[in-house]
Amino acid sequence: MTKIDTSRPETVLPTPSHTVGPFYGHALPFPGGGEVAPAGHPDTIALHGYVYDGNGDPVPDALVELWGPDPDGEVPRVDGSMRRDPATGGFLGRNGVEFTGFGRIATDANGHWSARTLRPGARGRGAPHLSVCVFARGLLVHLFTRIYLPDDQAALAADPLLSRLDEERRGTLVAGDRGNGTYRFDIRLQGEGETVFLEFR
């Protein structure tokens, strides 16, 4: 969008930039958004972490979306991440049986997020990973990244994306193993230790 200076018709001025939002926090989060794994599933893993800004401060109003394949590496094709009551329009929650592979989690006042999903299986030549999209204040365009699990070092070394990064940058995409199927993955939007973000063309 441009502004035209009517006093000088030949001059076209850019629209001033501004930060919008985060209005998504009022409509996009839904109860149970991080409970992606069906209840009691044996391949369930727990993920958690923090979203930090360029100063290293937690971002209390970010939104983290996760997409992942099932343990066999298959991308789910079922609906149901957010079911609504057809009569009232109210939220019904997940059905607790099917795995949609999709989660949406708002960070809390401390910038913390958490999710329960199924351990992703490998697809093609890539190491098992979850795709991530981050919305946050100050971002006019959301960011894409990945979460790799540290369990298979040979697969990580052979991954086409990870193998193109130096060791320090590669580490920003690999979750830390906290034991008992729990992993920590912090997202740093800028500054020291900035998470590697991807651009899709």
XYZ file of C-alpha atoms in Angstrom:
201
model
C 0.000 0.000 0.000
C 1.337 3.437 -0.870
C 0.355 7.000 -0.070
C 0.270 9.609 -2.756
C 1.262 13.162 -1.906
C -1.473 15.109 -3.679
C 0.516 18.341 -3.492
C 3.192 16.674 -5.631
C 1.442 14.090 -7.832
C 4.735 12.686 -9.134
C 5.879 11.693 -5.622
C 4.881 8.325 -4.152
C 5.645 7.824 -0.461
C 5.694 4.430 1.289
C 3.126 3.747 3.957
C 4.792 4.050 7.393
C 5.586 0.706 8.984
C 3.898 -0.260 12.232
C 3.494 -3.232 14.508
C 0.083 -4.874 14.548
C -1.316 -7.174 17.166
C -0.961 -9.638 18.625
C -4.686 -9.836 17.895
C -4.330 -13.554 17.063
C -4.281 -14.243 20.802
C -8.017 -13.603 20.975
C -9.133 -16.018 18.267
C -6.504 -18.627 17.420
C -5.682 -20.385 20.725
C -8.080 -23.110 21.813
C -8.318 -25.258 24.957
C -6.171 -28.376 24.756
C -4.255 -27.063 21.750
C -1.076 -28.742 22.936
C -2.668 -32.128 23.664
C -1.978 -33.622 20.232
C -1.301 -37.253 21.228
C -4.324 -39.498 21.839
C -4.688 -40.290 25.540
C -2.538 -43.214 26.653
C -0.706 -43.679 23.344
C 2.641 -45.474 23.965
C 4.616 -43.240 21.546
C 3.704 -39.997 23.313
C 6.450 -37.462 23.952
C 6.313 -34.210 25.904
C 7.823 -31.027 24.499
C 8.248 -27.747 26.285
C 10.324 -24.606 26.131
C 10.349 -20.833 26.112
C 10.092 -18.175 23.418
C 12.678 -15.395 23.899
C 13.042 -12.019 22.188
C 16.280 -10.415 21.001
C 17.132 -9.227 24.518
C 16.731 -12.704 25.961
C 13.441 -11.785 27.638
C 10.529 -14.252 27.514
C 7.683 -13.443 25.121
C 4.405 -13.840 27.049
C 2.062 -13.551 24.073
C 3.592 -15.788 21.411
C 1.796 -18.607 19.649
C 3.567 -21.847 18.677
C 2.063 -24.187 16.095
C 3.345 -27.737 15.630
C 2.807 -30.172 12.770
C 4.230 -33.646 12.754
C 3.933 -37.087 11.183
C 2.956 -40.156 13.143
C 5.610 -42.645 14.388
C 5.554 -44.378 10.965
C 6.413 -41.115 9.205
C 2.916 -40.777 7.738
C 1.297 -37.337 7.607
C -2.168 -37.545 9.233
C -5.115 -36.858 6.961
C -7.863 -36.641 9.588
C -9.715 -33.569 10.808
C -10.444 -32.853 14.407
C -7.801 -30.646 16.017
C -10.531 -28.235 17.044
C -14.049 -29.682 17.023
C -17.018 -27.465 17.687
C -20.497 -28.272 18.927
C -22.761 -27.825 15.869
C -25.615 -26.584 18.065
C -23.822 -24.033 20.235
C -20.586 -23.407 18.338
C -18.730 -24.119 21.585
C -15.432 -25.955 21.740
C -15.750 -29.742 22.128
C -12.054 -30.600 22.306
C -10.230 -33.347 20.481
C -11.915 -36.709 20.176
C -9.039 -38.389 22.040
C -8.702 -41.163 19.465
C -7.389 -39.814 16.173
C -4.009 -38.186 15.716
C -4.177 -35.019 13.612
C -0.518 -34.091 14.004
C -1.423 -30.442 14.637
C -1.124 -28.416 17.819
C -1.421 -24.729 18.669
C -0.072 -23.441 21.985
C -0.039 -19.941 23.439
C 2.896 -19.062 25.680
C 2.082 -18.223 29.290
C 3.084 -15.084 31.212
C 6.632 -16.479 31.508
C 6.963 -17.202 27.779
C 6.622 -20.953 28.392
C 4.847 -23.414 26.073
C 4.273 -27.163 26.288
C 2.738 -29.910 24.181
C 2.181 -33.658 24.137
C 2.419 -35.283 20.713
C 3.539 -38.534 19.111
C 7.202 -39.191 18.413
C 7.612 -38.280 14.727
C 8.828 -40.922 12.304
C 11.335 -40.299 9.519
C 10.085 -39.159 6.116
C 12.294 -39.545 3.066
C 15.966 -38.724 3.659
C 15.273 -36.334 6.548
C 15.726 -37.088 10.221
C 12.486 -37.239 12.241
C 11.292 -33.732 13.095
C 8.294 -31.542 13.838
C 7.532 -28.451 11.781
C 6.978 -25.266 13.788
C 5.378 -21.909 13.050
C 5.830 -18.999 15.478
C 3.619 -15.921 15.817
C 4.768 -13.211 18.234
C 4.518 -9.501 18.949
C 6.710 -7.473 16.653
C 6.526 -10.102 13.903
C 4.527 -8.948 10.901
C 5.270 -12.275 9.213
C 5.254 -15.570 11.127
C 8.425 -17.664 11.309
C 9.010 -21.294 10.367
C 11.494 -23.653 11.975
C 11.855 -27.319 12.963
C 12.318 -29.390 16.090
C 14.594 -32.389 15.678
C 14.856 -34.962 18.448
C 18.396 -35.890 19.595
C 17.841 -39.646 19.717
C 19.474 -40.740 16.423
C 22.796 -38.970 15.841
C 23.433 -40.784 12.536
C 20.089 -39.591 11.149
C 20.784 -36.036 12.325
C 24.217 -36.064 10.655
C 22.696 -37.218 7.361
C 19.726 -34.828 7.389
C 19.865 -32.599 4.265
C 19.029 -29.404 6.184
C 21.120 -29.980 9.298
C 24.171 -31.066 7.301
C 24.269 -27.612 5.638
C 24.584 -25.808 8.982
C 27.598 -25.349 11.212
C 27.460 -27.148 14.551
C 26.415 -24.126 16.615
C 23.536 -23.184 14.304
C 22.503 -26.831 13.961
C 22.114 -27.016 17.735
C 19.328 -24.418 17.654
C 17.118 -26.953 15.865
C 17.762 -29.963 18.112
C 15.735 -30.346 21.300
C 17.416 -31.190 24.577
C 16.595 -34.605 26.039
C 15.251 -34.329 29.602
C 14.629 -38.076 29.941
C 11.430 -40.130 30.144
C 10.268 -38.967 26.706
C 10.481 -35.266 27.616
C 12.342 -32.719 25.471
C 13.063 -29.021 25.813
C 13.152 -26.681 22.839
C 13.605 -22.928 23.302
C 12.884 -20.528 20.454
C 15.088 -17.423 20.258
C 13.700 -14.859 17.851
C 16.905 -12.791 17.562
C 20.314 -12.235 19.080
C 22.760 -14.713 20.522
C 21.729 -18.297 19.835
C 18.982 -17.195 17.421
C 16.972 -20.179 16.224
C 17.462 -21.092 12.564
C 14.336 -20.029 10.687
C 13.346 -21.322 7.276
C 12.079 -19.499 4.222
C 9.772 -21.328 1.833
C 9.663 -20.180 -1.797
